[in-house]
PDB file of C-alpha atoms in Angstrom:
ATOM      1  CA  MET A 148      33.126 170.439  33.993  1.00 44.00           C
ATOM      2  CA  ALA A 149      33.521 167.322  36.156  1.00 48.00           C
ATOM      3  CA  ARG A 150      32.594 166.851  39.801  1.00 44.00           C
ATOM      4  CA  PHE A 151      32.250 163.867  42.114  1.00 45.00           C
ATOM      5  CA  CYS A 152      28.961 162.776  43.653  1.00 42.00           C
ATOM      6  CA  GLU A 153      28.621 161.272  47.125  1.00 41.00           C
ATOM      7  CA  ALA A 154      28.943 157.719  45.786  1.00 42.00           C
ATOM      8  CA  GLY A 155      32.331 158.629  44.287  1.00 45.00           C
ATOM      9  CA  TYR A 156      31.308 158.443  40.638  1.00 45.00           C
ATOM     10  CA  ARG A 157      32.761 160.972  38.267  1.00 47.00           C
ATOM     11  CA  ILE A 158      29.887 163.118  37.034  1.00 43.00           C
ATOM     12  CA  LYS A 159      29.559 165.437  34.105  1.00 43.00           C
ATOM     13  CA  VAL A 160      27.724 168.686  34.786  1.00 40.00           C
ATOM     14  CA  THR A 161      25.392 169.888  32.095  1.00 37.00           C
ATOM     15  CA  THR A 162      23.001 172.820  32.270  1.00 34.00           C
ATOM     16  CA  TYR A 163      19.528 172.170  30.887  1.00 33.00           C
ATOM     17  CA  THR A 164      16.908 174.871  30.539  1.00 31.00           C
ATOM     18  CA  ARG A 165      13.204 174.145  30.599  1.00 31.00           C
ATOM     19  CA  VAL A 166      13.661 170.599  31.884  1.00 31.00           C
ATOM     20  CA  LEU A 167      10.449 168.851  32.896  1.00 31.00           C
ATOM     21  CA  ASP A 168      11.095 167.775  36.483  1.00 36.00           C
ATOM     22  CA  ALA A 169       9.048 164.615  36.102  1.00 34.00           C
ATOM     23  CA  LEU A 170      11.310 163.387  33.299  1.00 34.00           C
ATOM     24  CA  ALA A 171      14.578 163.986  35.136  1.00 37.00           C
ATOM     25  CA  PRO A 172      14.639 160.754  37.197  1.00 37.00           C
ATOM     26  CA  ALA A 173      13.925 158.675  34.101  1.00 36.00           C
ATOM     27  CA  LYS A 174      16.971 160.211  32.413  1.00 35.00           C
ATOM     28  CA  ARG A 175      19.204 159.411  35.432  1.00 35.00           C
ATOM     29  CA  MET A 176      19.600 163.076  36.267  1.00 38.00           C
ATOM     30  CA  ILE A 177      19.793 164.497  39.760  1.00 38.00           C
ATOM     31  CA  PRO A 178      19.947 168.062  41.000  1.00 39.00           C
ATOM     32  CA  PRO A 179      23.422 169.211  42.105  1.00 41.00           C
ATOM     33  CA  GLN A 180      22.540 169.058  45.813  1.00 40.00           C
ATOM     34  CA  GLY A 181      21.131 165.549  45.419  1.00 41.00           C
ATOM     35  CA  ASN A 182      17.507 166.611  46.148  1.00 39.00           C
ATOM     36  CA  MET A 183      15.439 163.794  44.691  1.00 39.00           C
ATOM     37  CA  ASN A 184      12.094 165.427  45.580  1.00 40.00           C
ATOM     38  CA  MET A 185      11.094 166.188  42.014  1.00 41.00           C
ATOM     39  CA  GLY A 186       7.316 166.694  42.210  1.00 42.00           C
ATOM     40  CA  LEU A 187       5.201 165.906  39.151  1.00 41.00           C
ATOM     41  CA  GLY A 188       3.093 169.054  39.044  1.00 43.00           C
ATOM     42  CA  MET A 189       5.967 171.535  38.985  1.00 41.00           C
ATOM     43  CA  GLY A 190       5.977 172.057  35.206  1.00 42.00           C
ATOM     44  CA  TRP A 191       8.925 173.403  33.202  1.00 35.00           C
ATOM     45  CA  LYS A 192      11.738 174.881  35.170  1.00 38.00           C
ATOM     46  CA  ALA A 193      15.308 175.989  34.381  1.00 36.00           C
ATOM     47  CA  ARG A 194      17.858 174.353  36.657  1.00 37.00           C
ATOM     48  CA  GLU A 195      21.301 172.863  36.545  1.00 36.00           C
ATOM     49  CA  MET A 196      21.045 169.096  36.364  1.00 36.00           C
ATOM     50  CA  VAL A 197      23.774 166.514  36.792  1.00 36.00           C
ATOM     51  CA  ARG A 198      24.011 163.446  34.569  1.00 36.00           C
ATOM     52  CA  VAL A 199      25.953 160.579  36.139  1.00 40.00           C
ATOM     53  CA  THR A 200      28.524 159.131  33.782  1.00 52.00           C
ATOM     54  CA  CYS A 201      31.172 156.671  34.800  1.00 69.00           C
ATOM     55  CA  SER A 202      34.206 157.097  32.559  1.00 88.00           C
ATOM     56  CA  LEU A 203      36.063 153.874  31.744  1.00 95.00           C
ATOM     57  CA  VAL A 204      39.850 154.030  31.757  1.00 96.00           C
ATOM     58  CA  SER A 205      41.502 150.988  30.186  1.00 97.00           C
ATOM     59  CA  VAL A 206      45.046 150.315  31.397  1.00 98.00           C
ATOM     60  CA  VAL A 207      47.271 148.431  28.946  1.00 98.00           C
ATOM     61  CA  ASP A 208      50.655 147.508  30.438  1.00 97.00           C
ATOM     62  CA  ASP A 209      52.720 144.321  30.382  1.00 96.00           C
ATOM     63  CA  ASP A 210      53.980 145.045  33.927  1.00 95.00           C
ATOM     64  CA  GLU A 211      51.763 143.137  36.370  1.00 95.00           C
ATOM     65  CA  SER A 212      52.594 145.491  39.262  1.00 94.00           C
ATOM     66  CA  VAL A 213      51.225 148.438  37.250  1.00 94.00           C
ATOM     67  CA  ARG A 214      48.047 146.501  36.396  1.00 95.00           C
ATOM     68  CA  GLU A 215      47.569 145.650  40.070  1.00 95.00           C
ATOM     69  CA  SER A 216      48.331 149.051  41.612  1.00 94.00           C
ATOM     70  CA  LEU A 217      46.739 151.572  39.235  1.00 95.00           C
ATOM     71  CA  PRO A 218      43.102 150.367  39.360  1.00 96.00           C
ATOM     72  CA  ASP A 219      42.685 151.279  43.041  1.00 94.00           C
ATOM     73  CA  LEU A 220      44.035 154.778  42.463  1.00 95.00           C
ATOM     74  CA  LEU A 221      41.928 155.262  39.328  1.00 96.00           C
ATOM     75  CA  ARG A 222      38.804 154.178  41.216  1.00 94.00           C
ATOM     76  CA  GLU A 223      39.654 156.741  43.916  1.00 93.00           C
ATOM     77  CA  PHE A 224      39.682 159.319  41.111  1.00 92.00           C
ATOM     78  CA  GLY A 225      36.154 158.182  40.206  1.00 91.00           C
ATOM     79  CA  PHE A 226      36.885 156.143  37.093  1.00 93.00           C
ATOM     80  CA  ALA A 227      35.774 152.641  36.198  1.00 95.00           C
ATOM     81  CA  VAL A 228      38.846 150.562  35.270  1.00 96.00           C
ATOM     82  CA  ARG A 229      39.742 147.545  33.131  1.00 97.00           C
ATOM     83  CA  THR A 230      43.284 146.216  32.797  1.00 97.00           C
ATOM     84  CA  PHE A 231      44.985 144.385  29.941  1.00 98.00           C
ATOM     85  CA  SER A 232      48.418 142.765  29.752  1.00 97.00           C
ATOM     86  CA  SER A 233      48.904 143.468  26.043  1.00 97.00           C
ATOM     87  CA  ALA A 234      47.660 145.554  23.156  1.00 97.00           C
ATOM     88  CA  GLN A 235      46.338 142.392  21.512  1.00 97.00           C
ATOM     89  CA  GLU A 236      44.279 141.551  24.618  1.00 97.00           C
ATOM     90  CA  PHE A 237      42.749 145.044  24.585  1.00 97.00           C
ATOM     91  CA  LEU A 238      41.925 144.816  20.863  1.00 97.00           C
ATOM     92  CA  ALA A 239      40.228 141.442  21.405  1.00 96.00           C
ATOM     93  CA  SER A 240      38.120 142.779  24.289  1.00 95.00           C
ATOM     94  CA  ASP A 241      34.654 144.276  24.243  1.00 92.00           C
ATOM     95  CA  CYS A 242      35.960 147.437  25.959  1.00 92.00           C
ATOM     96  CA  ILE A 243      37.140 149.414  22.955  1.00 93.00           C
ATOM     97  CA  LYS A 244      33.800 151.159  22.401  1.00 91.00           C
ATOM     98  CA  GLN A 245      33.271 151.867  26.107  1.00 93.00           C
ATOM     99  CA  THR A 246      36.773 153.148  26.855  1.00 95.00           C
ATOM    100  CA  THR A 247      36.818 156.883  27.554  1.00 94.00           C
ATOM    101  CA  CYS A 248      40.593 157.074  27.935  1.00 96.00           C
ATOM    102  CA  LEU A 249      43.466 154.656  27.410  1.00 97.00           C
ATOM    103  CA  LEU A 250      46.369 154.559  29.871  1.00 97.00           C
ATOM    104  CA  LEU A 251      48.988 152.895  27.699  1.00 97.00           C
ATOM    105  CA  ASP A 252      52.544 151.674  28.206  1.00 97.00           C
ATOM    106  CA  VAL A 253      54.894 152.672  25.396  1.00 96.00           C
ATOM    107  CA  ARG A 254      57.148 149.602  25.337  1.00 95.00           C
ATOM    108  CA  MET A 255      55.496 146.184  25.457  1.00 96.00           C
ATOM    109  CA  PRO A 256      56.313 142.850  23.844  1.00 95.00           C
ATOM    110  CA  GLY A 257      54.446 142.278  20.602  1.00 94.00           C
ATOM    111  CA  MET A 258      52.466 145.378  19.700  1.00 97.00           C
ATOM    112  CA  SER A 259      53.855 148.544  21.316  1.00 97.00           C
ATOM    113  CA  GLY A 260      51.747 151.401  22.664  1.00 96.00           C
ATOM    114  CA  PRO A 261      52.311 153.622  19.596  1.00 97.00           C
ATOM    115  CA  ASP A 262      51.484 150.633  17.362  1.00 97.00           C
ATOM    116  CA  LEU A 263      48.186 150.194  19.231  1.00 97.00           C
ATOM    117  CA  GLN A 264      47.473 153.898  18.754  1.00 96.00           C
ATOM    118  CA  LYS A 265      47.993 153.473  14.980  1.00 96.00           C
ATOM    119  CA  GLU A 266      45.780 150.363  14.908  1.00 96.00           C
ATOM    120  CA  LEU A 267      42.973 152.149  16.760  1.00 96.00           C
ATOM    121  CA  ARG A 268      43.239 155.005  14.269  1.00 95.00           C
ATOM    122  CA  ARG A 269      43.032 152.499  11.392  1.00 96.00           C
ATOM    123  CA  LEU A 270      39.933 150.940  12.993  1.00 94.00           C
ATOM    124  CA  LYS A 271      38.450 154.440  13.443  1.00 95.00           C
ATOM    125  CA  ARG A 272      38.292 153.906  17.214  1.00 93.00           C
ATOM    126  CA  GLU A 273      40.333 156.869  18.333  1.00 88.00           C
ATOM    127  CA  MET A 274      40.233 157.844  22.001  1.00 94.00           C
ATOM    128  CA  PRO A 275      42.379 160.017  24.251  1.00 96.00           C
ATOM    129  CA  ILE A 276      45.592 158.231  25.203  1.00 97.00           C
ATOM    130  CA  VAL A 277      47.865 158.914  28.158  1.00 98.00           C
ATOM    131  CA  PHE A 278      51.146 157.108  27.570  1.00 97.00           C
ATOM    132  CA  ILE A 279      53.277 155.897  30.466  1.00 96.00           C
ATOM    133  CA  THR A 280      56.908 154.874  30.083  1.00 93.00           C
ATOM    134  CA  ALA A 281      59.961 154.125  32.224  1.00 90.00           C
ATOM    135  CA  PRO A 282      62.700 155.820  30.194  1.00 85.00           C
ATOM    136  CA  ALA A 283      62.484 159.580  30.697  1.00 87.00           C
ATOM    137  CA  ASP A 284      62.990 160.599  27.077  1.00 89.00           C
ATOM    138  CA  GLU A 285      61.746 164.100  26.215  1.00 94.00           C
ATOM    139  CA  THR A 286      62.096 163.430  22.474  1.00 95.00           C
ATOM    140  CA  LEU A 287      59.831 160.400  22.809  1.00 94.00           C
ATOM    141  CA  ARG A 288      57.302 162.462  24.780  1.00 95.00           C
ATOM    142  CA  SER A 289      57.309 165.180  22.109  1.00 95.00           C
ATOM    143  CA  ASN A 290      56.804 162.619  19.324  1.00 95.00           C
ATOM    144  CA  LEU A 291      53.909 160.934  21.138  1.00 96.00           C
ATOM    145  CA  ILE A 292      52.184 164.273  21.781  1.00 95.00           C
ATOM    146  CA  GLU A 293      52.700 165.240  18.121  1.00 95.00           C
ATOM    147  CA  GLN A 294      51.030 161.955  17.115  1.00 94.00           C
ATOM    148  CA  GLY A 295      47.940 162.816  19.165  1.00 94.00           C
ATOM    149  CA  ALA A 296      48.593 161.583  22.703  1.00 96.00           C
ATOM    150  CA  ALA A 297      46.889 163.610  25.426  1.00 96.00           C
ATOM    151  CA  ALA A 298      49.945 163.214  27.676  1.00 96.00           C
ATOM    152  CA  CYS A 299      53.042 161.131  28.315  1.00 97.00           C
ATOM    153  CA  LEU A 300      54.074 160.420  31.906  1.00 96.00           C
ATOM    154  CA  PHE A 301      57.444 159.044  32.971  1.00 95.00           C
ATOM    155  CA  LYS A 302      57.434 156.262  35.572  1.00 90.00           C
ATOM    156  CA  PRO A 303      57.346 156.750  38.462  1.00 91.00           C
ATOM    157  CA  PHE A 304      54.732 159.505  38.254  1.00 93.00           C
ATOM    158  CA  SER A 305      52.789 161.189  41.032  1.00 95.00           C
ATOM    159  CA  ASP A 306      49.100 160.688  41.752  1.00 95.00           C
ATOM    160  CA  THR A 307      48.577 164.367  40.941  1.00 95.00           C
ATOM    161  CA  ALA A 308      50.320 164.116  37.567  1.00 96.00           C
ATOM    162  CA  LEU A 309      48.213 161.078  36.661  1.00 96.00           C
ATOM    163  CA  TYR A 310      44.974 162.746  37.769  1.00 95.00           C
ATOM    164  CA  GLU A 311      45.731 165.929  35.818  1.00 95.00           C
ATOM    165  CA  ALA A 312      46.659 163.985  32.672  1.00 96.00           C
ATOM    166  CA  LEU A 313      43.490 161.864  32.824  1.00 95.00           C
ATOM    167  CA  ASP A 314      41.280 164.833  33.634  1.00 92.00           C
ATOM    168  CA  ALA A 315      42.648 166.716  30.616  1.00 91.00           C
ATOM    169  CA  ALA A 316      42.333 163.629  28.392  1.00 93.00           C
ATOM    170  CA  VAL A 317      38.740 162.908  29.428  1.00 90.00           C
ATOM    171  CA  GLY A 318      37.939 166.576  28.824  1.00 83.00           C
ATOM    172  CA  MET A 319      39.191 166.141  25.239  1.00 67.00           C
ATOM    173  CA  ASN A 320      36.725 163.293  24.594  1.00 60.00           C
TER     174      ASN A 320
END
């Protein structure tokens, strides 16, 4: 289950039983209501704790307007964002291990989106992928989903469609 904290970070909710209150701040956990008064002498106690995790979405698209416009929206959704102009640039980056979800254009010069998906599989660095593409081709969408994509959105897509696709993809991870 995902929620958003006051600072706007996407948070993952995990229930812990018999959590020592004194250890919670050291593990970057906070109670759901944000009460940081976690006294030392309180002993073991069952409570729902929230671990703050900032999910990184990497956007790989050769279209500069997409790379400039999507990060603001993705940050509003609570994600950290990195953008790349090509599949090769993404592969050469240090973001592969940190990426929670890949927002990936299908058609790009050089290595295409599906080619990048195959290369990540070969490198054993699989992650949820949401493909985005301009031509509205249902056969293409079906093929990409069959090959393991979490979703395939046709440009232009709505904020809601993007949020739902990313939320489902991050839930898969």
